[in-house]
Amino acid sequence: MSAIPLLPEVKAFLAREHGNYIDNTSVAGSGVIFEVINPATGESVATFNAASQQQAQHALDSAHKAFMTWREMPTLQRGSLLLKLADKLAEKREELAQIETLCSGKTIQLSRLLELDQSVTFLRYFAGWAGKINGETLDVSLPSFAGEKYTAFTRRQPVGVVVAIVPWNFSIMIAVWKIAAALVCGCSVVVKPSEYTPLTLLRLAELATECGFPPGVINVVNGAGSELGPVLIGHEACAKVSFTGSVATGNAVNRTATAQGKRVTLELGGKNAALFLNDLSVTEMVNGIMEAGYLNQGQICAAAECFWLPADKIDAVLAELKVRLNSTVIGSPLDETTAMGPLANLAQLEKITQLVATARDEGDEIICGGEVLSGGGYFYQPTAIRVASVDSTLMKEETFGPVGSFIAYEDAEQALQCINASPYGLAASVWSRNISLALRFSERLEAGIVWVNMHTFLDPAVPFGGSKGSGIGREFGSAFIEDYTELKSIMIRY
Ligand code: NDP
């Protein structure tokens, strides 16, 4: 096993002074310097100079100026720029994948396949909407007294400047979802990356400039969310906030934005469940659990964290799962054979350590894992915990890590009721060879997306977003159009 060598352009990029990207120009920040830590080593790989409040406002001003001309650009021209950006990301795949892995601890294979390849797919999908975001012609029923006639039509018009606030777990891909959707509708964007993963979006913005995007259409502002967030949202040019992140921060963003009459889309976390019906074999269940719960160290908002298993199979499933988790190849995320890298940051490691300690205190049974791995970096063992009851903290609080909670059920109907009692509803899955039965469960599981015999797969054509406490609005499909455009009606007498 050995780590791949860093590309010379990655080394050169890391050595640069990083800050912000406004009006197609790199802008040094206010002088407040943040370290970018490689979670695999705990060491600094770069620094960035955070934006001041005035610079954040400047980014909004710039985006607003750009919006006035971007909205007028023929839509197919906007689409073709998005296609160029997709091609550019495909060309720079390895460079961006390496930078992302260094900042987030994501394995290099996942950075390539999900962060880059999926971003390219999403960009091309959204580019395909150019020229297809249309209104309707309407029949009007007004009476005619002197031969006059009436007609009406609707148009979909861009809402304006979008503030996109994104988390650290998929910093390129989640930002691309928002950037591409906003831009194809005619909006301009100011992106606020997580302070843990500030670099790849700076590079993406530079590449967009190379592709020919006009100044101000894509801006990136780095710094602490708690300081910059309210400034960005509060600026009069901000028409919409598209936020992905934790429930607590999302709710705070929602309060700030709606108090000022701003539109809001929230993609939040939750506590996703996977329900395994009894017709599956033990190995089929274990395969499903590995797919649903442990990819990217469990740091996927849609990953399953609560696993409901038939009472007569749970012991056998946990025994086989323990063998599989204990043989997971853990190591440098830059090694192509590594299956599990470190957690993305120290705060994440501390949070998980605390939640597993709480599980022990509450009498949950640690089947395997449950410890920090020694040797530097933020590595944590893949962990399976058999909870004492549905009231265990681990059945309620999101770990956002490689920690699965397992519970036995006697009656799948009762399991469904318990799953639906959660205040969250981002994602769920049901697993069975009996498709008819699985579809019946899928109809009744309360979540924005329900998978059958699969989990965590996202496709640009399939709307994604949370129900209940897990969010507001939907991304992808045609659902995004409502979020980024205003419906205008035009009536004509003739
Ligand atoms: P956070 O909510 O902590 O942060 C998300 C973003 O919000 C970051 O850019 C952060 O900046 C910023 N932020 C922090 N405070 C404020 C504020 N007061 N106003 C405006 N912005 C602010 O989430 P994490 O980055 O820790 O991501 C993990 C969470 O994201 C998990 O709960 C996960 O479930 C959720 N998530 C949901 C997804 C979905 O699609 N539903 C997808 C991916 C993740 P800074 O880093 O500087 O604090």
XYZ file of C-alpha atoms and ligand atoms in Angstrom:
542
model
C 0.000 0.000 0.000
C 1.338 3.448 -0.850
C -0.013 6.916 -1.404
C -0.139 8.253 -4.945
C 2.323 11.090 -5.661
C 0.841 14.581 -5.638
C 0.696 16.252 -9.032
C 3.110 19.198 -9.426
C 0.137 21.496 -10.055
C -1.429 20.391 -6.750
C 1.783 21.233 -4.877
C 1.968 24.589 -6.663
C -1.670 25.340 -5.884
C -1.308 24.485 -2.185
C 1.717 26.753 -1.896
C -0.251 29.756 -3.138
C -1.871 32.389 -0.924
C -5.568 31.590 -0.776
C -8.443 33.836 0.027
C -11.554 34.547 -1.953
C -12.645 34.827 -5.548
C -14.713 37.856 -6.463
C -15.428 39.336 -9.897
C -13.163 36.757 -11.584
C -10.242 37.870 -9.418
C -8.410 36.287 -6.491
C -8.900 38.586 -3.529
C -6.796 38.298 -0.368
C -8.914 38.480 2.766
C -8.968 40.737 5.771
C -5.867 39.283 7.393
C -7.581 36.626 9.512
C -5.672 33.475 8.555
C -7.179 29.971 8.782
C -5.167 26.753 8.514
C -6.415 24.039 6.177
C -5.734 20.768 7.974
C -5.162 17.420 6.272
C -7.338 15.133 8.430
C -5.172 12.129 7.558
C -2.173 13.675 9.354
C -3.538 16.525 11.454
C -1.032 18.787 9.709
C -1.580 22.020 7.856
C -1.538 21.768 4.046
C -2.347 25.384 3.264
C -3.715 28.572 4.750
C -6.396 30.955 3.616
C -7.077 34.567 4.336
C -10.738 34.957 5.304
C -12.981 37.606 3.777
C -13.905 40.661 5.778
C -17.550 41.686 6.057
C -16.869 44.434 3.491
C -15.440 41.870 1.066
C -18.490 39.646 1.555
C -20.647 42.644 0.694
C -18.444 43.387 -2.295
C -19.043 39.813 -3.535
C -22.808 40.383 -3.348
C -22.488 43.736 -5.159
C -20.417 42.074 -7.843
C -22.877 39.195 -8.200
C -25.742 41.656 -8.472
C -24.039 43.644 -11.212
C -23.286 40.419 -13.080
C -26.874 39.227 -12.662
C -28.165 42.182 -14.684
C -26.345 40.974 -17.795
C -26.228 37.225 -17.095
C -30.041 37.090 -16.956
C -30.155 38.657 -20.428
C -27.689 36.208 -21.983
C -29.413 33.780 -24.387
C -30.164 30.689 -22.342
C -28.383 28.292 -24.686
C -25.239 30.393 -24.284
C -25.523 29.969 -20.519
C -25.972 26.249 -21.037
C -22.940 26.007 -23.275
C -20.785 27.717 -20.621
C -21.939 25.120 -18.096
C -20.964 22.396 -20.574
C -17.535 23.992 -20.952
C -17.132 24.001 -17.187
C -18.108 20.306 -17.111
C -15.417 19.544 -19.684
C -12.895 21.596 -17.741
C -13.638 19.720 -14.497
C -13.284 16.425 -16.376
C -9.891 17.619 -17.684
C -8.740 18.713 -14.200
C -10.250 15.671 -12.469
C -7.069 14.398 -10.843
C -5.852 17.801 -9.696
C -9.154 18.686 -8.005
C -9.588 15.173 -6.597
C -6.180 15.321 -4.915
C -6.820 18.754 -3.411
C -10.210 17.612 -2.117
C -8.765 14.464 -0.571
C -6.061 16.477 1.174
C -8.652 18.820 2.713
C -11.484 16.414 3.528
C -9.916 12.974 4.038
C -12.211 11.484 1.423
C -10.526 8.527 -0.289
C -9.001 9.464 -3.622
C -11.296 7.015 -5.388
C -14.389 8.721 -3.917
C -13.010 12.154 -4.734
C -12.610 11.081 -8.345
C -15.878 9.180 -8.698
C -18.227 11.304 -6.621
C -16.767 14.775 -6.246
C -15.511 15.088 -9.817
C -17.322 12.614 -12.045
C -20.670 13.274 -10.412
C -20.113 17.039 -10.569
C -19.470 16.717 -14.292
C -22.681 14.690 -14.674
C -24.726 17.224 -12.718
C -23.285 20.157 -14.692
C -24.195 18.473 -17.975
C -27.680 17.633 -16.694
C -28.396 21.210 -15.641
C -26.885 22.569 -18.873
C -29.503 20.461 -20.645
C -32.254 22.544 -19.020
C -31.117 25.621 -20.942
C -33.910 26.606 -23.296
C -36.433 24.365 -21.528
C -37.399 26.501 -18.544
C -40.658 27.849 -19.889
C -43.975 29.316 -18.815
C -47.438 28.539 -20.193
C -50.057 30.220 -22.354
C -53.308 30.604 -20.408
C -56.982 30.834 -21.286
C -58.538 34.003 -19.830
C -62.262 34.155 -18.922
C -62.786 37.917 -18.680
C -66.026 39.068 -20.381
C -65.748 41.025 -23.621
C -68.112 44.046 -23.858
C -66.887 45.693 -27.069
C -65.112 42.895 -28.963
C -61.895 43.125 -27.024
C -60.035 39.902 -26.345
C -57.603 38.809 -23.661
C -54.755 36.398 -23.414
C -52.120 35.668 -20.810
C -48.871 33.837 -20.429
C -46.400 33.076 -17.689
C -42.627 33.337 -17.670
C -40.061 31.829 -15.341
C -37.661 34.600 -14.352
C -34.467 34.199 -12.307
C -34.857 35.232 -8.675
C -31.543 37.141 -8.584
C -28.380 36.585 -6.568
C -28.191 33.237 -4.771
C -26.121 32.776 -1.626
C -25.056 29.125 -1.587
C -23.771 27.877 1.770
C -22.224 24.421 1.598
C -20.754 21.879 4.060
C -17.422 20.043 4.079
C -18.515 16.509 3.245
C -18.917 16.955 -0.541
C -17.725 20.469 -1.039
C -17.393 20.428 -4.830
C -20.432 18.335 -5.690
C -22.902 20.066 -3.378
C -21.696 23.478 -4.543
C -22.036 22.370 -8.168
C -25.655 21.324 -7.556
C -26.407 24.879 -6.469
C -24.171 26.752 -8.908
C -25.435 24.865 -11.969
C -29.113 25.119 -11.003
C -28.836 28.833 -10.254
C -26.822 29.713 -13.350
C -28.979 27.879 -15.863
C -31.987 29.759 -14.498
C -30.168 33.084 -14.990
C -29.166 33.735 -11.364
C -25.639 34.616 -10.233
C -24.017 33.047 -7.168
C -21.934 33.770 -4.099
C -20.716 30.493 -2.591
C -19.609 30.164 1.036
C -17.651 26.909 1.449
C -17.043 25.308 4.824
C -13.960 26.682 6.533
C -12.618 23.079 6.567
C -12.735 22.708 2.766
C -12.171 26.143 1.232
C -9.755 25.327 -1.580
C -11.406 23.294 -4.325
C -14.143 25.851 -4.911
C -11.540 28.594 -5.327
C -9.956 26.457 -8.050
C -13.359 25.745 -9.601
C -14.088 29.480 -9.787
C -10.751 30.089 -11.512
C -11.521 27.349 -14.012
C -14.925 28.929 -14.658
C -13.136 32.169 -15.551
C -10.945 30.223 -18.000
C -14.155 28.841 -19.549
C -15.453 32.346 -20.198
C -17.933 32.963 -17.376
C -18.342 36.733 -17.007
C -16.985 38.473 -13.870
C -19.249 38.256 -10.836
C -21.366 35.318 -11.991
C -19.567 32.850 -9.664
C -17.976 34.255 -6.501
C -16.428 32.381 -3.577
C -16.162 33.897 -0.123
C -14.225 32.058 2.587
C -14.352 32.430 6.349
C -16.325 31.513 9.440
C -19.950 30.847 8.597
C -21.225 32.393 11.811
C -19.603 35.711 10.849
C -20.053 35.792 7.083
C -23.433 34.021 6.885
C -25.535 36.836 8.368
C -23.676 39.434 6.239
C -24.264 37.519 3.004
C -27.901 36.726 3.798
C -28.598 40.244 5.063
C -27.276 42.001 1.948
C -30.135 43.548 -0.018
C -28.970 41.871 -3.239
C -29.331 38.366 -1.775
C -32.609 37.053 -3.206
C -32.287 33.447 -2.137
C -30.287 31.283 0.237
C -29.560 27.706 -0.714
C -28.130 25.990 2.354
C -26.833 22.472 2.927
C -25.601 21.576 6.373
C -26.661 20.694 9.874
C -30.166 21.038 11.268
C -29.139 23.585 13.903
C -27.313 25.911 11.502
C -29.976 25.452 8.834
C -32.706 26.499 11.234
C -30.698 29.578 12.233
C -30.136 30.453 8.559
C -33.841 29.982 7.905
C -34.798 32.369 10.704
C -32.341 35.038 9.493
C -33.389 34.705 5.859
C -37.163 34.517 6.238
C -37.189 37.463 8.678
C -35.826 39.488 5.753
C -38.187 38.019 3.178
C -35.535 35.937 1.426
C -36.320 32.640 -0.284
C -34.725 29.611 1.343
C -33.877 26.060 0.361
C -32.575 23.894 3.203
C -30.931 20.508 2.765
C -30.336 19.340 6.300
C -29.286 16.232 8.124
C -31.445 13.828 10.068
C -31.345 10.243 11.262
C -31.946 8.018 8.284
C -33.233 4.463 8.660
C -32.836 1.279 6.644
C -35.439 -1.434 7.101
C -34.459 -4.992 6.154
C -37.361 -7.405 5.632
C -37.001 -11.004 6.689
C -36.870 -12.677 3.261
C -33.254 -11.582 2.693
C -30.243 -13.687 3.577
C -27.814 -12.578 6.271
C -25.149 -11.787 3.658
C -27.593 -9.728 1.581
C -28.406 -7.689 4.673
C -24.723 -7.159 5.480
C -24.025 -6.046 1.902
C -26.875 -3.551 2.161
C -25.657 -2.226 5.512
C -22.122 -1.683 4.175
C -23.500 0.268 1.217
C -26.001 2.287 3.230
C -23.960 3.213 6.269
C -20.219 3.318 5.827
C -19.325 5.032 2.548
C -17.117 8.115 3.071
C -16.784 7.159 6.744
C -20.557 7.635 7.068
C -20.205 11.349 6.338
C -23.037 11.465 3.844
C -26.220 13.262 4.769
C -28.368 10.552 3.181
C -26.445 7.617 4.730
C -28.417 5.268 6.947
C -27.559 5.386 10.640
C -30.400 3.262 12.127
C -30.679 -0.301 10.884
C -33.836 -2.278 11.605
C -33.269 -6.036 11.426
C -35.570 -9.041 11.983
C -35.184 -10.370 15.548
C -34.377 -13.899 14.407
C -31.535 -12.714 12.153
C -29.936 -9.797 14.006
C -27.311 -11.893 15.846
C -26.114 -13.544 12.637
C -26.098 -10.226 10.750
C -24.072 -8.476 13.446
C -21.599 -11.377 13.613
C -20.966 -11.215 9.852
C -20.935 -7.408 9.832
C -18.306 -7.401 12.592
C -15.997 -9.523 10.428
C -16.549 -7.231 7.427
C -16.002 -3.997 9.383
C -12.926 -5.353 11.157
C -11.364 -6.214 7.812
C -12.018 -2.789 6.268
C -8.808 -1.370 4.817
C -8.247 1.864 6.737
C -5.396 4.141 5.796
C -4.149 7.085 3.817
C -6.960 8.456 1.650
C -4.336 9.049 -1.045
C -3.779 5.292 -1.284
C -5.975 3.860 -4.031
C -6.543 0.631 -2.066
C -7.872 2.398 1.042
C -11.563 1.787 1.696
C -11.876 4.097 4.704
C -9.985 7.297 5.406
C -10.074 9.628 8.395
C -12.997 11.679 9.609
C -12.975 15.092 7.995
C -11.980 17.188 10.982
C -11.187 17.155 14.678
C -14.601 18.488 15.694
C -16.180 15.543 13.903
C -13.865 13.086 15.703
C -14.689 14.648 19.074
C -18.417 14.599 18.379
C -18.392 10.902 17.490
C -16.204 9.992 20.443
C -18.684 11.746 22.719
C -21.740 10.080 21.159
C -20.209 6.599 21.471
C -19.337 7.327 25.130
C -22.987 8.263 25.671
C -24.050 5.005 24.014
C -21.841 3.037 26.443
C -23.289 4.965 29.403
C -26.817 4.190 28.238
C -26.133 0.448 28.051
C -25.897 0.067 24.264
C -23.696 -2.868 23.197
C -20.579 -2.083 21.138
C -20.407 -4.932 18.619
C -17.175 -3.683 17.058
C -15.137 -0.499 16.759
C -15.938 2.373 19.079
C -12.381 3.671 19.408
C -10.183 6.401 17.970
C -7.305 4.881 15.978
C -3.839 5.844 17.153
C -1.043 7.080 14.879
C -2.025 10.618 13.981
C -4.871 12.005 11.931
C -8.574 11.780 12.734
C -9.152 8.066 12.179
C -12.021 6.253 13.877
C -12.839 2.565 13.772
C -15.879 1.537 11.740
C -18.387 0.885 14.485
C -21.561 -1.151 14.975
C -23.654 -0.673 18.091
C -26.671 -2.697 19.147
C -28.827 -0.158 20.913
C -30.645 -0.957 24.136
C -33.925 0.552 22.908
C -35.516 3.038 20.533
C -34.956 5.640 23.241
C -31.155 5.391 23.025
C -29.496 8.664 22.069
C -27.930 6.919 19.088
C -31.392 6.304 17.632
C -32.054 10.035 17.643
C -28.858 12.054 17.207
C -27.030 12.160 13.900
C -23.427 10.939 14.267
C -22.489 11.743 10.649
C -19.773 9.142 11.007
C -18.977 5.427 10.638
C -21.302 4.440 13.468
C -24.317 2.247 12.714
C -27.068 1.707 15.299
C -28.781 -1.669 15.108
C -32.130 -2.676 16.540
C -34.242 -5.820 16.285
C -37.910 -5.878 15.347
C -40.524 -8.636 15.666
C -43.079 -6.930 13.459
C -42.043 -4.872 10.403
C -45.210 -2.754 10.747
C -44.123 -1.638 14.195
C -40.632 -0.918 12.880
C -42.203 1.328 10.241
C -44.170 3.231 12.902
C -40.987 3.769 14.948
C -39.057 4.989 11.904
C -41.845 7.403 11.047
C -41.886 8.751 14.618
C -38.567 10.510 13.895
C -38.807 14.305 13.613
C -36.537 14.031 10.547
C -37.167 12.672 7.082
C -34.299 13.089 4.660
C -33.868 9.537 3.359
C -34.789 5.933 4.096
C -34.497 2.544 2.460
C -36.379 -0.727 2.482
C -34.746 -3.981 1.445
C -36.546 -7.132 0.295
C -36.748 -9.567 -2.609
C -40.526 -9.066 -2.462
C -40.747 -5.904 -4.584
C -44.487 -5.643 -4.124
C -44.102 -5.554 -0.345
C -41.077 -3.249 -0.509
C -42.983 -0.761 -2.659
C -45.835 -0.742 -0.172
C -43.372 0.134 2.598
C -41.706 2.763 0.394
C -45.052 4.552 0.019
C -45.455 4.817 3.778
C -41.918 5.642 4.891
C -41.828 9.362 5.704
C -38.752 10.712 3.903
C -37.924 12.925 0.949
C -36.322 9.995 -0.840
C -36.899 6.276 -0.263
C -34.664 3.694 -1.895
C -35.656 0.081 -2.504
C -32.749 -2.396 -2.360
C -30.256 0.455 -2.648
C -29.209 3.432 -0.545
C -27.393 6.767 -0.964
C -27.503 6.877 -4.768
C -28.344 10.319 -6.157
C -29.221 11.078 -9.738
C -29.677 14.546 -11.236
C -33.054 13.548 -12.697
C -34.465 12.467 -9.314
C -35.538 15.235 -6.895
C -33.675 15.247 -3.588
C -34.487 16.975 -0.314
C -35.821 16.380 3.154
C -39.279 16.193 4.642
C -40.196 17.125 8.239
C -37.181 18.613 10.085
C -34.718 17.652 7.335
C -35.299 20.531 5.010
C -37.323 22.771 2.764
C -37.438 22.437 -1.025
C -35.997 19.982 -3.500
C -32.888 19.957 -5.665
C -32.516 18.227 -9.070
C -35.128 16.984 -11.540
C -37.430 19.785 -12.601
C -38.040 20.611 -8.930
C -35.143 23.097 -8.807
C -36.866 25.442 -11.262
C -39.386 26.580 -8.686
C -36.595 27.415 -6.250
C -34.477 29.539 -8.565
C -37.156 31.289 -10.610
C -40.077 33.585 -9.936
C -43.286 32.891 -11.851
C -44.455 36.041 -13.605
C -47.897 36.359 -15.239
C -48.432 38.701 -18.192
C -51.993 39.626 -19.310
C -52.774 41.274 -22.631
C -55.887 42.958 -23.981
C -56.085 43.175 -27.763
P -22.773 23.105 9.354
O -24.230 23.344 9.464
O -21.937 23.238 10.560
O -22.123 24.071 8.256
C -22.623 24.162 6.945
C -22.194 25.477 6.343
O -22.850 26.534 7.051
C -20.692 25.755 6.455
O -20.260 26.431 5.295
C -20.626 26.658 7.649
O -19.479 27.463 7.672
C -21.880 27.496 7.449
N -22.363 28.207 8.642
C -22.078 27.975 9.949
N -22.752 28.858 10.740
C -23.458 29.656 9.910
C -24.359 30.750 10.108
N -24.659 31.207 11.331
N -24.915 31.323 9.018
C -24.635 30.887 7.779
N -23.793 29.854 7.536
C -23.218 29.239 8.583
O -22.624 21.663 8.707
P -21.300 20.850 8.440
O -20.409 21.620 7.529
O -20.767 20.385 9.746
O -21.886 19.597 7.606
C -22.421 18.487 8.219
C -23.929 18.578 8.281
O -24.453 18.825 6.982
C -24.567 17.268 8.723
O -25.556 17.539 9.681
C -25.217 16.714 7.463
O -26.332 15.925 7.705
C -25.558 17.957 6.715
N -25.631 17.694 5.284
C -26.851 17.654 4.662
C -26.956 17.347 3.313
C -28.270 17.312 2.594
O -28.282 17.347 1.358
N -29.396 17.244 3.283
C -25.758 17.032 2.529
C -24.531 17.140 3.265
C -24.481 17.460 4.599
P -18.254 27.102 8.668
O -17.696 25.804 8.176
O -17.321 28.227 8.511
O -18.851 26.991 10.042
